[in-house]
Structure formats: C-alpha cells, structure tokens
PDB file of C-alpha atoms in Angstrom:
ATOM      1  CA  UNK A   1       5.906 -22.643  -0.432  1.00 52.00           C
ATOM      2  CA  UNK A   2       6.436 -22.219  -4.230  1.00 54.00           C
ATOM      3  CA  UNK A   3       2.906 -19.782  -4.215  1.00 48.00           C
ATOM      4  CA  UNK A   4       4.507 -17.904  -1.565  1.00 49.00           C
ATOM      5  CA  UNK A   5       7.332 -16.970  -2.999  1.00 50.00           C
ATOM      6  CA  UNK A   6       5.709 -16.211  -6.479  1.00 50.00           C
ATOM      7  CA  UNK A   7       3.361 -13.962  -3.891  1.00 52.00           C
ATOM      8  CA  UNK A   8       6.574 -12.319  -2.213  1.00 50.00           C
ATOM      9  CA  UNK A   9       8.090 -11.793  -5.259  1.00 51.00           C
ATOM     10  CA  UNK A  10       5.049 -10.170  -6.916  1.00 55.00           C
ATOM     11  CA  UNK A  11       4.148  -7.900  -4.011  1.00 55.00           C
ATOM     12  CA  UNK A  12       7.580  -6.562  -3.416  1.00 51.00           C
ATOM     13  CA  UNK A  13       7.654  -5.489  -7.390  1.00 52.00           C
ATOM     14  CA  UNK A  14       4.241  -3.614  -6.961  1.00 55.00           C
ATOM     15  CA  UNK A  15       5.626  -2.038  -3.738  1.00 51.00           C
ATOM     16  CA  UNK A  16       9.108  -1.117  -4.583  1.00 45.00           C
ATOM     17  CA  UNK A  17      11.227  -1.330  -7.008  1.00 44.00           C
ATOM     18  CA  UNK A  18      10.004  -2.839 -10.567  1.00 44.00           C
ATOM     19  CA  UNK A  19      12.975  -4.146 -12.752  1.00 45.00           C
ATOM     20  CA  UNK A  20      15.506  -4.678  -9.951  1.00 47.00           C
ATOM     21  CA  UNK A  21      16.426  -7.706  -8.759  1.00 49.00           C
ATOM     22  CA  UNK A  22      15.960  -8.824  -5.041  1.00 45.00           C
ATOM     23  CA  UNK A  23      19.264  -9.100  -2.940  1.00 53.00           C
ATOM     24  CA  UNK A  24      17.431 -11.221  -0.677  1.00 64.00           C
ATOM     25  CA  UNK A  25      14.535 -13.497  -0.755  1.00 69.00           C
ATOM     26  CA  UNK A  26      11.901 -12.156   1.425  1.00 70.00           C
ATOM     27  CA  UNK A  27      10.494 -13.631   4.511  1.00 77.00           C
ATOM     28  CA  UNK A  28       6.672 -14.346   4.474  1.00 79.00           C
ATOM     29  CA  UNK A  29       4.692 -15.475   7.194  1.00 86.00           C
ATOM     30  CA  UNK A  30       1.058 -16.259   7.576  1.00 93.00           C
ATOM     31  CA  UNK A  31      -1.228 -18.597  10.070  1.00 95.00           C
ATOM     32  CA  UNK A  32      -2.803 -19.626   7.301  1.00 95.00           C
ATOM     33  CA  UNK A  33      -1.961 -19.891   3.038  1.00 93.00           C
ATOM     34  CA  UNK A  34      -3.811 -21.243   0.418  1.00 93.00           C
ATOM     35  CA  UNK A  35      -4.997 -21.223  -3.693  1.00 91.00           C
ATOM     36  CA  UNK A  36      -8.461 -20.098  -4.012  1.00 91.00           C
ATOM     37  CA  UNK A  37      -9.053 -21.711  -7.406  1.00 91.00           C
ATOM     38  CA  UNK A  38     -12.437 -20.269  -7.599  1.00 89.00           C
ATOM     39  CA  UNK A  39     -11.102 -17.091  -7.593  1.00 87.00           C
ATOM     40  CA  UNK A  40      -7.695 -17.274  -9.268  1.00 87.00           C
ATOM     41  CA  UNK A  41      -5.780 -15.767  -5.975  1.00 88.00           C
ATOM     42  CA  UNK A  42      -3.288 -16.245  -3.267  1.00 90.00           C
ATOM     43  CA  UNK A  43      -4.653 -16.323   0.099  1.00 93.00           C
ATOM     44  CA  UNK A  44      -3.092 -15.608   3.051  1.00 93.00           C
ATOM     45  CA  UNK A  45      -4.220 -15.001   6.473  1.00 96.00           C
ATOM     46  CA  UNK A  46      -3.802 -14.707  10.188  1.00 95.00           C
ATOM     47  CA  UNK A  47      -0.942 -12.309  11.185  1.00 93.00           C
ATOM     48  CA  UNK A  48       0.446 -11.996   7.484  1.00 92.00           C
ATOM     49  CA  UNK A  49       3.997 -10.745   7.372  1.00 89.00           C
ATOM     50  CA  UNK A  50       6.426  -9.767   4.637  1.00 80.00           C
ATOM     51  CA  UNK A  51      10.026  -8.154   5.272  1.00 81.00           C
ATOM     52  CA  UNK A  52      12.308  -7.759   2.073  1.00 73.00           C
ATOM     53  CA  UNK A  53      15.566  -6.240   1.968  1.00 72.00           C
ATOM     54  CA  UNK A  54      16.066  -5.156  -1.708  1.00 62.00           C
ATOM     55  CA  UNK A  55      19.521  -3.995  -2.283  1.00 62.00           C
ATOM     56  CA  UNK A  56      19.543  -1.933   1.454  1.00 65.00           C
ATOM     57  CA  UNK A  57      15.786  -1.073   0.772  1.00 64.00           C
ATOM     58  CA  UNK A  58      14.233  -2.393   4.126  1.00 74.00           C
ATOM     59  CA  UNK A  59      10.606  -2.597   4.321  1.00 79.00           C
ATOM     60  CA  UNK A  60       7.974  -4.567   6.366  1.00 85.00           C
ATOM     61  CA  UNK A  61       4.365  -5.137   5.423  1.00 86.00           C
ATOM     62  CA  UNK A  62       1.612  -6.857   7.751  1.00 93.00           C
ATOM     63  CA  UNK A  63      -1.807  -7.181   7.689  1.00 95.00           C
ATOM     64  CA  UNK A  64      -4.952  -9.596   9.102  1.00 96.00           C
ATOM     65  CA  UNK A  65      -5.282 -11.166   5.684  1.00 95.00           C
ATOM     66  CA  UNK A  66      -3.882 -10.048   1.508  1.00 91.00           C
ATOM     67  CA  UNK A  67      -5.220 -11.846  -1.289  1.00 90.00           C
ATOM     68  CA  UNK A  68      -3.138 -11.863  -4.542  1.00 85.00           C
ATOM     69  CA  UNK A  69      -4.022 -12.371  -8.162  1.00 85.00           C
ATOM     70  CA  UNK A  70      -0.765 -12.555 -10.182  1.00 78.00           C
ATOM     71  CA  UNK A  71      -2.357 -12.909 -13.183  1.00 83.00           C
ATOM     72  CA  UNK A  72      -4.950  -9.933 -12.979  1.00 85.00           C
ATOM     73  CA  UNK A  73      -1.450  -8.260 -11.335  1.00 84.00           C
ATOM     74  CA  UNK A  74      -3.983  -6.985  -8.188  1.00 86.00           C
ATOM     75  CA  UNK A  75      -3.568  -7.722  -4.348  1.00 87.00           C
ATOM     76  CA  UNK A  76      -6.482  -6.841  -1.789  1.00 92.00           C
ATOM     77  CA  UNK A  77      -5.258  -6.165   2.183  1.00 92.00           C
ATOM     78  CA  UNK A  78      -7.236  -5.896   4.679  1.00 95.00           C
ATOM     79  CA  UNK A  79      -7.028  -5.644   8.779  1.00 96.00           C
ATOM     80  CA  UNK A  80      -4.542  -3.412  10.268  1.00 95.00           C
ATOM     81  CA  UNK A  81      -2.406  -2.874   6.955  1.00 95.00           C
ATOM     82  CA  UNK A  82       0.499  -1.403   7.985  1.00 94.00           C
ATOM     83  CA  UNK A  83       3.763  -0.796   6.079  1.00 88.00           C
ATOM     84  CA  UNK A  84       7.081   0.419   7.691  1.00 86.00           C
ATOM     85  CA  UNK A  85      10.069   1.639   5.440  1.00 82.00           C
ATOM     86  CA  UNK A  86      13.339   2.860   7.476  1.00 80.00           C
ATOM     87  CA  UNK A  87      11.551   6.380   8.574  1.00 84.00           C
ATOM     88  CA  UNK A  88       7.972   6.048   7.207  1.00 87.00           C
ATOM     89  CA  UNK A  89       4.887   4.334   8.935  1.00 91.00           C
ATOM     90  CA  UNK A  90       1.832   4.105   6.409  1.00 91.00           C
ATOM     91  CA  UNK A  91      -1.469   1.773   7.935  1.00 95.00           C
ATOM     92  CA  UNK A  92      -5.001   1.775   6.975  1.00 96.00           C
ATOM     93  CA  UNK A  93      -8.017  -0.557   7.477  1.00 97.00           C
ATOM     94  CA  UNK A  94      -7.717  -1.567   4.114  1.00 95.00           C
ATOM     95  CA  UNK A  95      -5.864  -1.500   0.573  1.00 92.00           C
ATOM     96  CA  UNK A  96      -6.144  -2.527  -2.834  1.00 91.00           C
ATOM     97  CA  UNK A  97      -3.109  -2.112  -5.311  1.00 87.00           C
ATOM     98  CA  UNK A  98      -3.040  -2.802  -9.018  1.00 86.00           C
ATOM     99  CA  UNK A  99      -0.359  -2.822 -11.114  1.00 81.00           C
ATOM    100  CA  UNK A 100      -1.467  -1.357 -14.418  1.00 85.00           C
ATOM    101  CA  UNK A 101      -2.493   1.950 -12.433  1.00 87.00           C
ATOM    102  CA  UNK A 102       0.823   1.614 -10.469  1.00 84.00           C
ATOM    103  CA  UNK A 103      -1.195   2.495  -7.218  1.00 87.00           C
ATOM    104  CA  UNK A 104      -2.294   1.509  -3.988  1.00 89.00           C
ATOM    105  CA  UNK A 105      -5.676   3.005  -2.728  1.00 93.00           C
ATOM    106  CA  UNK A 106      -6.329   2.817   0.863  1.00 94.00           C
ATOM    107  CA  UNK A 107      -9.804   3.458   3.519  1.00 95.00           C
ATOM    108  CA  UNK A 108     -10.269   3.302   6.474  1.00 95.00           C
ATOM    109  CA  UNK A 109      -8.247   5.002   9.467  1.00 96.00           C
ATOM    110  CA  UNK A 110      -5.324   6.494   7.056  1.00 96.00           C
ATOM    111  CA  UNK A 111      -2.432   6.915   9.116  1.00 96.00           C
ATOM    112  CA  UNK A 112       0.943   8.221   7.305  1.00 95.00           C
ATOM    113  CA  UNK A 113       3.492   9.263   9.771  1.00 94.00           C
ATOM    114  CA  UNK A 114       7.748   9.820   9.272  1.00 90.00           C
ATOM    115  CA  UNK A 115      10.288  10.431  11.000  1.00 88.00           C
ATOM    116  CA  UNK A 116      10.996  14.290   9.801  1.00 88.00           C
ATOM    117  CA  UNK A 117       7.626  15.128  11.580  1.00 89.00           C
ATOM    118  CA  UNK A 118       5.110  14.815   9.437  1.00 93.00           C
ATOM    119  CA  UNK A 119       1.617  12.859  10.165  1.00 95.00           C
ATOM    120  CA  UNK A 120      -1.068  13.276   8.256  1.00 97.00           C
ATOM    121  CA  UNK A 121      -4.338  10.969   8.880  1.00 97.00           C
ATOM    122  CA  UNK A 122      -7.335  10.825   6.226  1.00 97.00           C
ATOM    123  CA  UNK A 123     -10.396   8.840   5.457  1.00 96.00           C
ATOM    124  CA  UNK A 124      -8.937   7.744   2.001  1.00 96.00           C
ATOM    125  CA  UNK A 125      -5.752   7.710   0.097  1.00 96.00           C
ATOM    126  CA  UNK A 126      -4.350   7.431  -3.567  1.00 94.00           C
ATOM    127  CA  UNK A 127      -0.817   6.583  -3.600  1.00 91.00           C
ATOM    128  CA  UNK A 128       0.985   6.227  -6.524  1.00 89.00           C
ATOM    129  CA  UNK A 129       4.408   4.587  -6.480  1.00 82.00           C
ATOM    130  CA  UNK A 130       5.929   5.648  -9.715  1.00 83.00           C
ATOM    131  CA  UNK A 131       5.867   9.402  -8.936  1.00 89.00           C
ATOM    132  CA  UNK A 132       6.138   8.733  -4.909  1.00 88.00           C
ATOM    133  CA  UNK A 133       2.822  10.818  -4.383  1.00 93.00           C
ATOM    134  CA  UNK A 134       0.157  10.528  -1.754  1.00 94.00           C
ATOM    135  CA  UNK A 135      -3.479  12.036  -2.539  1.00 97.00           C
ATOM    136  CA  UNK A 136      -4.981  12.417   0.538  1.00 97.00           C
ATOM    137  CA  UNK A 137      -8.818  12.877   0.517  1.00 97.00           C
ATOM    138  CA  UNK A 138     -11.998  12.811   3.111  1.00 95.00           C
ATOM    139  CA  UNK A 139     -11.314  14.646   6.290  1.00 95.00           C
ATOM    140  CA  UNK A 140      -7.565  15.258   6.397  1.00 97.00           C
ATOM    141  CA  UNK A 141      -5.980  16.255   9.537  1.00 97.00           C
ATOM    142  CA  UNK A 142      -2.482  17.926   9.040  1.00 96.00           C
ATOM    143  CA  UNK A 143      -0.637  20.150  11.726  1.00 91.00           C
ATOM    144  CA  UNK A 144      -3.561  20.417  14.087  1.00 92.00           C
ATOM    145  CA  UNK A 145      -5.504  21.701  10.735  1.00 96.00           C
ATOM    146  CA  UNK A 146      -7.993  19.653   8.838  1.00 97.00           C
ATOM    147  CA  UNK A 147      -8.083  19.550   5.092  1.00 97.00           C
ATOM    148  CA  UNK A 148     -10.397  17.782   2.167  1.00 97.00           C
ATOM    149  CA  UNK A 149      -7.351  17.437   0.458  1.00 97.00           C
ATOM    150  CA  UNK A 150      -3.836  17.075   0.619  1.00 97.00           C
ATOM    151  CA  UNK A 151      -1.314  15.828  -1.693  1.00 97.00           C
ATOM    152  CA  UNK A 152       2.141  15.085  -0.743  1.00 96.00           C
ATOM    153  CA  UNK A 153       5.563  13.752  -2.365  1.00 94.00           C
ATOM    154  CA  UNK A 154       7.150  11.404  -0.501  1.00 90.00           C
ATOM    155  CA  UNK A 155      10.560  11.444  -1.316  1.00 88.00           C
ATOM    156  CA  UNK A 156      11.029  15.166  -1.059  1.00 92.00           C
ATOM    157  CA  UNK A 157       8.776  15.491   2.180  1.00 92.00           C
ATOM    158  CA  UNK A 158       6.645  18.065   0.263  1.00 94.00           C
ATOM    159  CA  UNK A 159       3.626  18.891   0.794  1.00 95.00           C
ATOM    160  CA  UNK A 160       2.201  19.823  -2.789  1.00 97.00           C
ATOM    161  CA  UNK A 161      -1.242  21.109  -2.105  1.00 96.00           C
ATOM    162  CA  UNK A 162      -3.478  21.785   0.576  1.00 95.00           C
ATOM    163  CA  UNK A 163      -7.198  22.566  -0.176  1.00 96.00           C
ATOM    164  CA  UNK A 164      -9.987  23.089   2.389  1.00 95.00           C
ATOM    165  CA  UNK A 165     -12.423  22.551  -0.004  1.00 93.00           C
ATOM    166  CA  UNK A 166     -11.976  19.845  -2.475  1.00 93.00           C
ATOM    167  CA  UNK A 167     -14.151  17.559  -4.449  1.00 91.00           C
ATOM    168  CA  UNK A 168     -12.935  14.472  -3.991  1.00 88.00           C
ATOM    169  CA  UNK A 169     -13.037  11.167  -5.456  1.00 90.00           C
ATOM    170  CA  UNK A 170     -14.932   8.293  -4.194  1.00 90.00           C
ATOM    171  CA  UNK A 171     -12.198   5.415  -3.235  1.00 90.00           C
ATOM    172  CA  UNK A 172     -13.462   2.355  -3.779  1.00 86.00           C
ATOM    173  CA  UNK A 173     -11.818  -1.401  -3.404  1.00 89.00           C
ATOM    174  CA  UNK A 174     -13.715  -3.877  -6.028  1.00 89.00           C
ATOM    175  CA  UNK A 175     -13.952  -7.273  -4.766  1.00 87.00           C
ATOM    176  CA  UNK A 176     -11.536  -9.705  -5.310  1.00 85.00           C
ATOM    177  CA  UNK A 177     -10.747 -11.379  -8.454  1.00 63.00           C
ATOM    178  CA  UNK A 178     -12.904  -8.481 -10.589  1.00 52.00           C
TER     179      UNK A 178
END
C-alpha cells in the first residue's frame, strides 16, 4: 500500500500541480500491483484507476496497465489511457511522461475532446504541462479538416497553429526503465 501511495503521489505531481500540496489522498485501484526489482518500477495492472482531488482540481486517470519509476521520475501507460479533468477528455493507446522534459507523449488513437466543442484526434501527441500546450502531429483531424499539425493551448482553448504540411517528429516511447 505504501508503493501505491508513493506511486499516487508521484503521478499526480507529474500530472498537475508540482509544489502544491494534495487536499486529499488519492484513490488508486488496480487488479493487480507489484515492485519489479529488475527493473526499478511500480507495476500496476488490470483496470488501473487514479482519482485525486487537489485543492478542487478533480481529475481521473485509467488505463490497462502504468509502470512507474520514481527514481528515473518516468511512468509508461498503456491500454485505453484515458484522462478526464472537469470539461476535458484526453485518451490514447499509449503514453510515456517524464519529468525532466515536463511532458507526456502519447500514440496511438489520440483522442482530445472538451466541453467548449473542440475535438481534435491525431496519430501522436506532445503535451507539455508547464505551458498547458498540446502538439498534435500525424494525421490530425480538426473541424471536419485534417491537418499534419496542430498545436493548441489548453487553458485558453486556442488553437495556436494549424499546418497542412508539417514535418513532424517521430514520437517514440523507450522501454521501461531506460
């Protein structure tokens, strides 16, 4: 129970709000957690759940299976990732967030949808949480229109750029524990 909450803890910081303190504990559920001592990392699996309420900051995460290495300050989801955040809905096939970057990069089925009416779906994502951007890359379908690119800030619901032609990055997620 101790791992979990070092996990909860550690997650929530990458996620929301670094520095702050949590009002509440969060609630983690999993079918299955473990060490991996092999690899240095949290495991969790089978229906993984983790709601926080951080000062009125309300947030859900799930996902199949997440892997966390506090040390390295990385965690690896996979399996219907899906995080929900009072009127935003952001799920992919699979993320990988690292501390040190401050991001989350996501593949795989790209869904970001909110309630002021804007859904955008991509191949790939960049998201970094310190300046609340999204970097949306691949094909990227916006307003009936597809895009190679489009980067959006979240907190001011504005679309930033929009480019039909883009080279963009290649997205990868190392293994874990790398």
């Amino acid at each position: 129970m101790r791992a979990l909450k070092i996990f909860a803890l550690t997650l929530m910081m990458i996620l929301l709000a670094q520095g702050r303190t949590f009002a509440e504990a969060p609630d983690i559920s999993a079918g299955e957690t473990y060490f991996d001592i092999f690899k240095g990392v949290y495991v969790l699996k089978n229906n993984v759940k983790v709601t926080i309420n951080n000062h009125g900051f309300k947030a859900k995460i799930t996902a199949d299976e997440a892997q966390v290495s506090v040390i390295n300050q990385k965690c690896w989801t996979q399996g219907n990732v899906k995080f929900e955040q009072e009127d935003i809905i952001f799920s992919c096939d699979r993320a990988y967030l690292e501390w040190a970057t401050r991001t989350v990069n996501v593949v795989g089925n790209v869904n970001f949808e909110n309630k002021k009416g804007v859904a955008i779906t991509s191949d790939t994502a960049v998201f970094n949480w310190e300046e609340k951007i999204v970097d949306f890359y691949g094909k990227v379908t916006y307003n009936g229109q597809e895009y190679q690119h489009i980067k959006y800030n979240v907190v001011e619901n504005e679309i930033l750029e929009q480019d039909e032609t883009f080279d963009a990055p290649e997205i990868n997620i190392p293994e874990v524990a790398q």
